[in-house]
GROMACS .gro file of C-alpha atoms in nm:
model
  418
    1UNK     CA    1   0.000   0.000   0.000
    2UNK     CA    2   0.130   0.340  -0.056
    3UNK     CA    3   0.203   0.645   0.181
    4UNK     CA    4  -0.052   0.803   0.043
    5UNK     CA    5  -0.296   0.576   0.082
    6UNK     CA    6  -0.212   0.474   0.446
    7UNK     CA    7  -0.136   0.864   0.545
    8UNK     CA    8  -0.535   0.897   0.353
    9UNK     CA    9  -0.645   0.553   0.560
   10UNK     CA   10  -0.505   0.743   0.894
   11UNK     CA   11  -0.677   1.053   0.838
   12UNK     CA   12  -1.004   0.917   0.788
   13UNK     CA   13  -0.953   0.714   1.135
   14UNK     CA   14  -0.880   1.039   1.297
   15UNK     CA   15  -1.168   1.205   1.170
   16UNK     CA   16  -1.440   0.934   1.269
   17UNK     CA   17  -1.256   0.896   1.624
   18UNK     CA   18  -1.220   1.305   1.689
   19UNK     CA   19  -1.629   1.293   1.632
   20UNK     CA   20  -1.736   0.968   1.796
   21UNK     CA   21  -1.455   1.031   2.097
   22UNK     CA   22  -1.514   0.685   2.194
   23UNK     CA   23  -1.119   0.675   2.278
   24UNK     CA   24  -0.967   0.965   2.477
   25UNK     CA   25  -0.870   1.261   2.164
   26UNK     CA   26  -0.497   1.250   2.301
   27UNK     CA   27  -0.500   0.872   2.221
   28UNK     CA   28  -0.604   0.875   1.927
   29UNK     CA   29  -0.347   1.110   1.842
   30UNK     CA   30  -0.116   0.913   1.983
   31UNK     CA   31  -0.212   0.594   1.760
   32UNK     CA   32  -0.236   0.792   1.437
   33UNK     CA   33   0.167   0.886   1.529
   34UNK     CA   34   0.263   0.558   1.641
   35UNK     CA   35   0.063   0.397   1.324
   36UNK     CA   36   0.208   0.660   1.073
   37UNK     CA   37   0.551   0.568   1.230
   38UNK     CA   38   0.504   0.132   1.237
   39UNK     CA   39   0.401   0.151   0.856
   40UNK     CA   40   0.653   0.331   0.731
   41UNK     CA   41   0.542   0.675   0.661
   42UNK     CA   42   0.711   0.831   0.864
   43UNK     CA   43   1.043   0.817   1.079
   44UNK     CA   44   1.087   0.795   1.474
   45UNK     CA   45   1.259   1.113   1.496
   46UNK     CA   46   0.953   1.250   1.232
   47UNK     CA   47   0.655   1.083   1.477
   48UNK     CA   48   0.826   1.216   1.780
   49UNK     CA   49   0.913   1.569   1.698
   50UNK     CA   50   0.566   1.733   1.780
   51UNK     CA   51   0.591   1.634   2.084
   52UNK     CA   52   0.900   1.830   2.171
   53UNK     CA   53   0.784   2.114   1.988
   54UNK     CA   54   0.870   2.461   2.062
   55UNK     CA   55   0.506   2.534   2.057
   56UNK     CA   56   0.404   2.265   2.289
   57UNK     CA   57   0.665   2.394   2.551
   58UNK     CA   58   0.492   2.698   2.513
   59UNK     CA   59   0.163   2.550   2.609
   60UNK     CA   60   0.308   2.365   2.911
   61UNK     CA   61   0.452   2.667   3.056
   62UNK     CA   62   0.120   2.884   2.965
   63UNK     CA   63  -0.087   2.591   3.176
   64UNK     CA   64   0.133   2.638   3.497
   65UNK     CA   65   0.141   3.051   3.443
   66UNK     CA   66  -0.263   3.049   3.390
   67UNK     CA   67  -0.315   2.808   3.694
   68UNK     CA   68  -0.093   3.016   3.942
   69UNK     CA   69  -0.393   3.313   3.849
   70UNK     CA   70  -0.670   3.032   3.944
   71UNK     CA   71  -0.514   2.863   4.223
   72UNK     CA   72  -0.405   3.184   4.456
   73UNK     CA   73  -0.802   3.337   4.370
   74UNK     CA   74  -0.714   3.622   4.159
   75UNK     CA   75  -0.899   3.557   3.842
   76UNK     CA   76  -1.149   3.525   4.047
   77UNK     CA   77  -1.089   3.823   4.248
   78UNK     CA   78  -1.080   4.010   3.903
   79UNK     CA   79  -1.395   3.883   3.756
   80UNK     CA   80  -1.561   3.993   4.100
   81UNK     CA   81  -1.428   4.321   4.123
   82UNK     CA   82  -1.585   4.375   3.727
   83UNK     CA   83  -1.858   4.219   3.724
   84UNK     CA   84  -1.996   4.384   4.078
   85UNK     CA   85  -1.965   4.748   3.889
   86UNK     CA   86  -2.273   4.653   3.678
   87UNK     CA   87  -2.604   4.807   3.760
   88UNK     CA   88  -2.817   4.666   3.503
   89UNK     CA   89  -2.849   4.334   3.289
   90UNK     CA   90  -2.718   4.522   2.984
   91UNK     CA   91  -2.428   4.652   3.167
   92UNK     CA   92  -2.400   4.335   3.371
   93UNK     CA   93  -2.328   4.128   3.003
   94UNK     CA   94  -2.102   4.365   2.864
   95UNK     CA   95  -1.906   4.388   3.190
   96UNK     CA   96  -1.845   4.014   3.192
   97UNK     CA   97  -1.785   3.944   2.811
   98UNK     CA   98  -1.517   4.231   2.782
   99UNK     CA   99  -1.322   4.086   3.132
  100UNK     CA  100  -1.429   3.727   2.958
  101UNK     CA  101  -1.285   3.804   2.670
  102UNK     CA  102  -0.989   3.957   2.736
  103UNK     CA  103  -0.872   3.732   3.046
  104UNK     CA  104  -0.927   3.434   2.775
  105UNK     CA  105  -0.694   3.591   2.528
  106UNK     CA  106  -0.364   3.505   2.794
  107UNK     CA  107  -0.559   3.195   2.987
  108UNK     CA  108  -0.744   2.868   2.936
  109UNK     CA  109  -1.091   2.992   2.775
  110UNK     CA  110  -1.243   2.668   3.004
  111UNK     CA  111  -1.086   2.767   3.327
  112UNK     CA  112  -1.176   3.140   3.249
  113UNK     CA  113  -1.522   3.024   3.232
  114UNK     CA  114  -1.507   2.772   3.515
  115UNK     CA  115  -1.375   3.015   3.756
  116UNK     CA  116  -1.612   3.324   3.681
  117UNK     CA  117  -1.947   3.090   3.593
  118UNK     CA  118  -2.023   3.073   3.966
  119UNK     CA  119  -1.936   3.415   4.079
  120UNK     CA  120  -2.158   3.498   3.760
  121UNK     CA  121  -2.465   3.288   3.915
  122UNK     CA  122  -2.425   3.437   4.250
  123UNK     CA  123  -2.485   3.768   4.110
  124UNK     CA  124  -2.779   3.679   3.885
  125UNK     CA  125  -2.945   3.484   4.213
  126UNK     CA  126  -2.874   3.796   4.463
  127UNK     CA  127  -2.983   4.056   4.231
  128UNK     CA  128  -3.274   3.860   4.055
  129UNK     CA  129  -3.104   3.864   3.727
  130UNK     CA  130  -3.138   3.610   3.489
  131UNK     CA  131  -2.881   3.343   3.449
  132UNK     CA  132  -2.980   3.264   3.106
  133UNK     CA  133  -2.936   3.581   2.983
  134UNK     CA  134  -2.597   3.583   3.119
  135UNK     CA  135  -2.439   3.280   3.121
  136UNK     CA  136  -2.377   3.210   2.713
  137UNK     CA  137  -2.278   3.551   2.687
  138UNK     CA  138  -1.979   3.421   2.918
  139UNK     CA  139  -1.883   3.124   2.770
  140UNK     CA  140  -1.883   3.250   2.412
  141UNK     CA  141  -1.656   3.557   2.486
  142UNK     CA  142  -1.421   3.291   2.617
  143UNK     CA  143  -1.417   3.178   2.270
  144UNK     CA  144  -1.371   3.479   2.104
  145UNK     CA  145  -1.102   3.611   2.364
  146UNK     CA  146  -0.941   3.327   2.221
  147UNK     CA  147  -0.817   3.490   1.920
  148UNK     CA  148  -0.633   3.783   2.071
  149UNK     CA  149  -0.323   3.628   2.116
  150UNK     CA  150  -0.134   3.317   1.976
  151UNK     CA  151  -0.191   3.156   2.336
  152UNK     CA  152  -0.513   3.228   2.357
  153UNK     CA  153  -0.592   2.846   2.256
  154UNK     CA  154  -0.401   2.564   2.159
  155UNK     CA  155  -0.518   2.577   1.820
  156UNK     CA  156  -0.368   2.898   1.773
  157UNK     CA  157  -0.014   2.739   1.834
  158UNK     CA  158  -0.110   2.503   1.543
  159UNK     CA  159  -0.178   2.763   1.297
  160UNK     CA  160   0.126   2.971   1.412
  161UNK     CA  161   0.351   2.663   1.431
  162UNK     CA  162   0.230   2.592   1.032
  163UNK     CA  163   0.344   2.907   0.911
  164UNK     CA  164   0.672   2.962   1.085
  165UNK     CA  165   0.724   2.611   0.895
  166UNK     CA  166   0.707   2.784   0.585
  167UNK     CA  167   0.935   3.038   0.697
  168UNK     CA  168   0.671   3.290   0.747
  169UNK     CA  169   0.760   3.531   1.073
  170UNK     CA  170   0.459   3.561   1.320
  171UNK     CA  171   0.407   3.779   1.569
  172UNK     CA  172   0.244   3.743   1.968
  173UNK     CA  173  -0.094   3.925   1.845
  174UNK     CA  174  -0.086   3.737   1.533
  175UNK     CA  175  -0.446   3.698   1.528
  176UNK     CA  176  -0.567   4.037   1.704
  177UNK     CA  177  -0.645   4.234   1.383
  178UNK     CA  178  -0.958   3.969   1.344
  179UNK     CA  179  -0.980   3.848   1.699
  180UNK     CA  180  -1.002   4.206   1.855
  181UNK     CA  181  -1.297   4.300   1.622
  182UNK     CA  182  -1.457   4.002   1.645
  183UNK     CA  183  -1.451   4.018   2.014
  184UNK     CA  184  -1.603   4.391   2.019
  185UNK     CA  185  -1.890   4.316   1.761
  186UNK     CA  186  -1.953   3.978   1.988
  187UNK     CA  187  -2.010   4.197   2.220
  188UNK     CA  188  -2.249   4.463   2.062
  189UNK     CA  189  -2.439   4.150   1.903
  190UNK     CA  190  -2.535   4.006   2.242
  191UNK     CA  191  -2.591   4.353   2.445
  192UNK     CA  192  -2.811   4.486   2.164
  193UNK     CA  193  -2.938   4.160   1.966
  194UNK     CA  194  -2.813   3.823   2.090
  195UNK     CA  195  -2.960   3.847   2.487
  196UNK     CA  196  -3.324   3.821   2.268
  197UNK     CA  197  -3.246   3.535   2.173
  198UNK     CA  198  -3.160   3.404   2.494
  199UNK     CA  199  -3.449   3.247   2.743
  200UNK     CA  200  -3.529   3.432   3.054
  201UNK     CA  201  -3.448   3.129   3.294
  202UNK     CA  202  -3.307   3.080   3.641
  203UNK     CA  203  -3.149   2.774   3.568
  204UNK     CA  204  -3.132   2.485   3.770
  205UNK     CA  205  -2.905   2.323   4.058
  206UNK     CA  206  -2.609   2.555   4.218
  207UNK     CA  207  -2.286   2.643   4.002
  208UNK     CA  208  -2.124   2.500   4.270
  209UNK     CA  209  -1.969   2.708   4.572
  210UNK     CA  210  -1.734   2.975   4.523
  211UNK     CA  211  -1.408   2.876   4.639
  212UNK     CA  212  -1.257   3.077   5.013
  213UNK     CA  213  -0.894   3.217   4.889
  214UNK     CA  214  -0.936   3.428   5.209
  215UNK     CA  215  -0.658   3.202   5.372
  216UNK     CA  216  -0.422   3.280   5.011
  217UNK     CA  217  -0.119   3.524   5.115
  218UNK     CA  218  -0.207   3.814   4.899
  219UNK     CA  219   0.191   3.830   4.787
  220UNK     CA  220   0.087   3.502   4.579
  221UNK     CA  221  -0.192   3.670   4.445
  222UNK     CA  222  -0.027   3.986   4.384
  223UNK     CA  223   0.256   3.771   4.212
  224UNK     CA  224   0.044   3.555   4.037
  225UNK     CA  225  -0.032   3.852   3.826
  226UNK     CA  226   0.227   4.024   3.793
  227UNK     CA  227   0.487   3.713   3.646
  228UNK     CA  228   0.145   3.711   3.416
  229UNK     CA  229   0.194   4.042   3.294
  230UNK     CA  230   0.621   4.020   3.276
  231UNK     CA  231   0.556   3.688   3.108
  232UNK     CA  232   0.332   3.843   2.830
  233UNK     CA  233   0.502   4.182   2.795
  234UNK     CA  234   0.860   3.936   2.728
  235UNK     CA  235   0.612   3.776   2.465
  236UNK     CA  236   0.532   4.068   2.297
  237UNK     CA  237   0.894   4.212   2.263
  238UNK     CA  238   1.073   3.865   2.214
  239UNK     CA  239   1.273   4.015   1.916
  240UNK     CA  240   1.380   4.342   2.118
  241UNK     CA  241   1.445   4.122   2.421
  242UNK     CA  242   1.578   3.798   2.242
  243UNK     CA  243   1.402   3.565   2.463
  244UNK     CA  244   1.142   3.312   2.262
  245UNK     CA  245   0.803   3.294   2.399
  246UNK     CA  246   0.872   2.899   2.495
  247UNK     CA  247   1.154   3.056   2.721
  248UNK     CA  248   0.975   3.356   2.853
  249UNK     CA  249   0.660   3.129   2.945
  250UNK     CA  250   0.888   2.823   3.108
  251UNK     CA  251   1.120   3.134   3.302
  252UNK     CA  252   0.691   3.238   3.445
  253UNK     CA  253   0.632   2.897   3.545
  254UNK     CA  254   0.968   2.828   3.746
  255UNK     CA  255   0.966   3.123   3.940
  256UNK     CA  256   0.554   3.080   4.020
  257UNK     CA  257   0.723   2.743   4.171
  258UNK     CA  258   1.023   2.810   4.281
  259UNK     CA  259   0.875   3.116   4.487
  260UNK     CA  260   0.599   2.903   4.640
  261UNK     CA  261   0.310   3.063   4.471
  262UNK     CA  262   0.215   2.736   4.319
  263UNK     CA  263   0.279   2.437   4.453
  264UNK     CA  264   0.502   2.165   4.225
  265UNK     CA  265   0.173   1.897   4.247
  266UNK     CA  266  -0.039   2.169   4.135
  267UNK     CA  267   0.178   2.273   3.851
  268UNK     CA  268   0.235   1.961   3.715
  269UNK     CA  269  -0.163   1.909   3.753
  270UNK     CA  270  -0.215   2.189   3.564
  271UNK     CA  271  -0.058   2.057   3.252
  272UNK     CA  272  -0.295   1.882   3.032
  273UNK     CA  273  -0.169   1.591   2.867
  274UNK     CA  274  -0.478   1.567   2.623
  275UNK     CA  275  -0.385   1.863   2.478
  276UNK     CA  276   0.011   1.799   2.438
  277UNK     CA  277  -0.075   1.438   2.310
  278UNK     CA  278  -0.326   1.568   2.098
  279UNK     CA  279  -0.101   1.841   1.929
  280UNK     CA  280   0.192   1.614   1.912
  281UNK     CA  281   0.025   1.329   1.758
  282UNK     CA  282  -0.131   1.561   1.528
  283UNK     CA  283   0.165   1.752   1.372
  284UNK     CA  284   0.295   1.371   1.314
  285UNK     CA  285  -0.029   1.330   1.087
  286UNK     CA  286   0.075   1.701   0.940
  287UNK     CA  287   0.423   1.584   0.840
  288UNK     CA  288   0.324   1.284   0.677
  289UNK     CA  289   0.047   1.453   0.466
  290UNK     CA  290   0.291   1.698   0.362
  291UNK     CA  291   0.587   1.439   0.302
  292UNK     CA  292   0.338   1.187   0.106
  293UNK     CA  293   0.187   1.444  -0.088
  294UNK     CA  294  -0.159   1.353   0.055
  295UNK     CA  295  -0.204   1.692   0.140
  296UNK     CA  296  -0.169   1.829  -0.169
  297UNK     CA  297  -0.408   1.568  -0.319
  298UNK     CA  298  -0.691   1.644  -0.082
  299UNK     CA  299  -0.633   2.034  -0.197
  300UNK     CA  300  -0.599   1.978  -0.538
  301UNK     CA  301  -0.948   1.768  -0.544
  302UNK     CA  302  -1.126   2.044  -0.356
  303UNK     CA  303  -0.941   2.295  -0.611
  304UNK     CA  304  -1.088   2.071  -0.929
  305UNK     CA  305  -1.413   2.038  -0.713
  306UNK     CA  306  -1.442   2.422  -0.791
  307UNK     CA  307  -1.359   2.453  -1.147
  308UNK     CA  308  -1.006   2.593  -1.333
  309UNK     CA  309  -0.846   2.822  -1.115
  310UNK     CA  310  -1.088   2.883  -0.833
  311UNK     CA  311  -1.095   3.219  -0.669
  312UNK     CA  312  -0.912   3.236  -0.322
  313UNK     CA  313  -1.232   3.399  -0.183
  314UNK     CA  314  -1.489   3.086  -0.255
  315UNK     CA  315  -1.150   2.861  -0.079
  316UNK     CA  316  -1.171   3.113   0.182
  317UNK     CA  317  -1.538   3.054   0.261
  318UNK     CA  318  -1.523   2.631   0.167
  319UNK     CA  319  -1.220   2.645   0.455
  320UNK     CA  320  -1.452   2.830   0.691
  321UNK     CA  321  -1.774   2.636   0.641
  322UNK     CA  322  -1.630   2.358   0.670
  323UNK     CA  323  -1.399   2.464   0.978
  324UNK     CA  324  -1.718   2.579   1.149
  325UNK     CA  325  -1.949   2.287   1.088
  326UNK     CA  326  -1.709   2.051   1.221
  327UNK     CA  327  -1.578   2.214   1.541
  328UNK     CA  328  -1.957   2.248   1.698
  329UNK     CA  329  -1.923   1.872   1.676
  330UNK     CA  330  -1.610   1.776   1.776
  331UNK     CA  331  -1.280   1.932   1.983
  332UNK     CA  332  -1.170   2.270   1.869
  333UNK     CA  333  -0.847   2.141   1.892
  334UNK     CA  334  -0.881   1.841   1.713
  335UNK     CA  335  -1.084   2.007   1.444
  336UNK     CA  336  -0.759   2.266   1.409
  337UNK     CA  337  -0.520   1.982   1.391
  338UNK     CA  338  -0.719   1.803   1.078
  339UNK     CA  339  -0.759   2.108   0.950
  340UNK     CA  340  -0.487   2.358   0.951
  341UNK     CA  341  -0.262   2.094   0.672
  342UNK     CA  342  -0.550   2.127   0.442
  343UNK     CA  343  -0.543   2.493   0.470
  344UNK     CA  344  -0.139   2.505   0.339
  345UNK     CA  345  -0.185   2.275   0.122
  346UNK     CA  346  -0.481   2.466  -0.019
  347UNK     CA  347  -0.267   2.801  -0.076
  348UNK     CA  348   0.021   2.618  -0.191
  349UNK     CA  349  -0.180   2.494  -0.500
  350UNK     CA  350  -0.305   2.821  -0.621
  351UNK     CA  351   0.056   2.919  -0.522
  352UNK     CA  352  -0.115   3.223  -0.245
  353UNK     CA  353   0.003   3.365   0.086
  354UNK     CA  354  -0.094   3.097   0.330
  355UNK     CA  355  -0.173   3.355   0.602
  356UNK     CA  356  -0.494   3.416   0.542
  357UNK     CA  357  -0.643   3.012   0.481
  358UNK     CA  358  -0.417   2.979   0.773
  359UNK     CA  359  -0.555   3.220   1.030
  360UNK     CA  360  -0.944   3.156   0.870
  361UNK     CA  361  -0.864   2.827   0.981
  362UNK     CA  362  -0.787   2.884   1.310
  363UNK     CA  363  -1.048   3.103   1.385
  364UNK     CA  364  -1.353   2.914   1.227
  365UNK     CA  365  -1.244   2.602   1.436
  366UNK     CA  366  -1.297   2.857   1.729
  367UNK     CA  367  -1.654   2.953   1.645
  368UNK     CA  368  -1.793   2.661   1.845
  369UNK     CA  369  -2.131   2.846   1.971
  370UNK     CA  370  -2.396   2.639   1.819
  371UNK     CA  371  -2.395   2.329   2.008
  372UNK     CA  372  -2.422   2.268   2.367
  373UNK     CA  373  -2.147   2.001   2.298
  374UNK     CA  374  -1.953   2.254   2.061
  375UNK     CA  375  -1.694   2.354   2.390
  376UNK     CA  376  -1.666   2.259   2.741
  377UNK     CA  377  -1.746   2.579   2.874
  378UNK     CA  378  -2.071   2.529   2.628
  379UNK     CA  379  -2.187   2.196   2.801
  380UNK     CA  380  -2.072   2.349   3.182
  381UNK     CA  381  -2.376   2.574   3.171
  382UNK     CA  382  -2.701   2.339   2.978
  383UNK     CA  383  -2.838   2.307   3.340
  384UNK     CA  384  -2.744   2.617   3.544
  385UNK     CA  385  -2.869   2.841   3.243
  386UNK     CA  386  -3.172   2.633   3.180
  387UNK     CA  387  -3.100   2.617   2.823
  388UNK     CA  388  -3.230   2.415   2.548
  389UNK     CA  389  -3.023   2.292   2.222
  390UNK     CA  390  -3.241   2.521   2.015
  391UNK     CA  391  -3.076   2.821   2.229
  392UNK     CA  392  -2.743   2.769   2.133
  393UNK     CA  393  -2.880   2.728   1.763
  394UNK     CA  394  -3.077   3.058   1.763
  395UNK     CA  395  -2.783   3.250   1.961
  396UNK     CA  396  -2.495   3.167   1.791
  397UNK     CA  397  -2.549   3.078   1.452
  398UNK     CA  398  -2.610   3.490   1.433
  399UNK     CA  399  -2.267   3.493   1.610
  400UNK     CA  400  -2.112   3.275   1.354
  401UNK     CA  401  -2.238   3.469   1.069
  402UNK     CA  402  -2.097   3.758   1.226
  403UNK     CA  403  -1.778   3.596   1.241
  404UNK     CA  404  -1.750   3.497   0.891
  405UNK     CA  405  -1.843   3.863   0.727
  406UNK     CA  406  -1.522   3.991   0.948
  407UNK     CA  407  -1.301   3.722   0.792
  408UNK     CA  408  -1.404   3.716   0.464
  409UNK     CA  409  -1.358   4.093   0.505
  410UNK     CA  410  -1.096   4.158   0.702
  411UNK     CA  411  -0.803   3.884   0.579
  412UNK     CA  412  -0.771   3.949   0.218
  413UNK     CA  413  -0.732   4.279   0.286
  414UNK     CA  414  -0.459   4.199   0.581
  415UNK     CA  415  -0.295   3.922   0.415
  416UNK     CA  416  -0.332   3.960   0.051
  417UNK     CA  417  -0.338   3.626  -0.147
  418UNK     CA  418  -0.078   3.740  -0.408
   0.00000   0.00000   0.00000
């Protein structure tokens, strides 16, 4: 059998097993490496590489920098202090998608939305609010915080780790020319629009208690934030600095341990193996479509699909729809992984800028809004919002379409395919 057709035969398997998730996503991963690797496609050192990527490091040492915030109480301190200003329900869901939002741009957009979802229903219970007018609005500006910054998921890293493979230079707020926008027009959509769409429920059952940091040293929490803010600020001026984010990030996490302010269990806790396994298993399936050439098959049949020398545009919007559909059925993550070789391989045959199929990629495998199922952070709130499938449906396909007009606006004019 060929490369092609085994590297083809592997894909497939990934695909079914990403959506069914009868096996853990990180495992199947794994076996698509290990598979790629016993058949021949691909060589040890080749299988084994993603794993040690620079990108991955980066994650790790994001995971332990994020925690340190959660674990001392000062995200949730933060989302408190916001969210408290608010004296009405309009002001109350701006309020908490803008600190949301940006908060999920440098952290996990799940533990964002774990930590603030039940200081979020203790407001809405105390001042008669509703919860499911409040709630979605939550979880899906985790999302689109998510696309401020190239750590705001670990998608992002995919996309980013794609084009500095090509040789193309990328920057920490590689993404914020689309992300930022999309964020603020999220945010207009559900203060003005989206929170009719939304049911006017109290939910049911208790988001669970609020945890008591009162016992926390306030020196952890005050550092906790602060190595936060060094650790992005060295991000942002890694060339005038010449420290790579990977360094910058791991320097965070050591001294977070190494001073005390997170404790060497909890760090190592906070680093989730489904996602390294999952990225490094999936850059092994990346490598051998690009070394087979199955890649460029799959892009040149979608390119024939469309006729003699399709417009980048209608690519633009196939890689979007397709992005989209997929990811409010299955992991982000995984969704990214499958995708984001498709993408290059895509822009390599019409002989384009990748950025652009690249970064629509990445961002339509974030616009997960509407499915319960489409996120964590979607699923966490079903029962304390009292919401219905239909709700996500009627909430955030809107929000989708709003995300699309800003790509398909914004990117060809930022990254020009020629």
């Amino acid at each position: 059998m060929s490369p092609v057709i085994i590297t083809l035969l592997f894909l497939v398997f990934a695909i079914v097993m990403f959506i069914l998730e009868k096996i853990p996503l990180g495992l199947t991963a794994t076996i698509v490496a290990i598979g790629l690797n016993i058949t021949g496609v691909l060589s040890a050192s080749d299988t084994f590489a993603g794993y040690v990527n620079s990108n991955v490091i980066l994650c790790v040492g994001m995971f332990v920098v994020g925690q340190a915030l959660f674990e001392t109480g000062m995200a949730n301190k933060i989302g408190g202090i916001v969210t408290r200003f608010a004296k009405s329900e309009h002001i109350l869901i701006t309020a908490i998608m803008v600190i949301v939002g940006v908060m999920s741009g440098f952290l996990s957009n799940t533990g964002t939305a774990a930590v603030l979802i039940p200081v979020v229903c203790g407001i809405a219970d105390e001042s008669g609010y509703s919860r499911g007018k409040l709630l979605m609005p939550l979880v899906f500006a985790a999302a689109l915080g998510g696309n401020l910054s190239i750590i705001g998921a670990p998608g992002n890293l995919m996309g980013i780790d794609a084009l500095n493979n090509l040789g193309i230079q990328t920057s920490f707020f590689e993404y914020i020319a689309v992300g930022a926008p999309m964020l603020v027009i999220g945010i207009l959509y559900f203060v003005f629009i989206g929170y009719k769409f939304l049911p006017d429920t109290k939910g049911e059952g208790s988001a669970g208690s609020q945890s008591d940091y009162s016992s926390v040293p306030k020196w952890k929490q005050i550092t906790s934030l602060i190595v936060l803010i060094v650790v992005i600020l060295a991000m942002i001026f890694e060339d005038q600095i010449g420290i790579k984010l990977q360094v910058s990030a791991c320097i965070g996490a050591a001294f977070l341990v190494l001073t005390g302010v997170i404790s060497e269990k909890a760090a190592l806790q906070s680093i989730d193996l489904k996602v390294v396994l999952l990225f490094g298993g999936s850059l092994a399936l990346a490598k051998a479509l690009e070394t087979t050439g199955a890649g460029s098959l799959i892009a040149d049949t979608i390119v024939g699909a469309l006729g003699e020398n399709p417009n980048p545009i209608i690519l633009l919007l196939v890689i979007f729809i397709v992005g989209c559909t997929l990811t409010n059925f299955m992991s982000n993550t995984a969704t990214t992984a499958l995708m984001v070789p498709i993408a290059v391989s895509l822009a390599q045959s019409l002989g384009a800028d990748p950025r652009s199929m690249v970064i629509a990629t990445v961002i339509s495998c974030s616009c997960a809004y509407a499915t319960p199922i489409g996120m964590p952070a979607n699923t966490m709130v079903v029962g304390l919002g009292g919401y219905k499938f239909n709700d996500y449906v009627k909430s955030g396909l809107p929000l989708i379409g709003v995300s699309f007009v800003i790509c398909m606006v914004l990117l060809p004019i930022l990254y020009p395919f020629y």
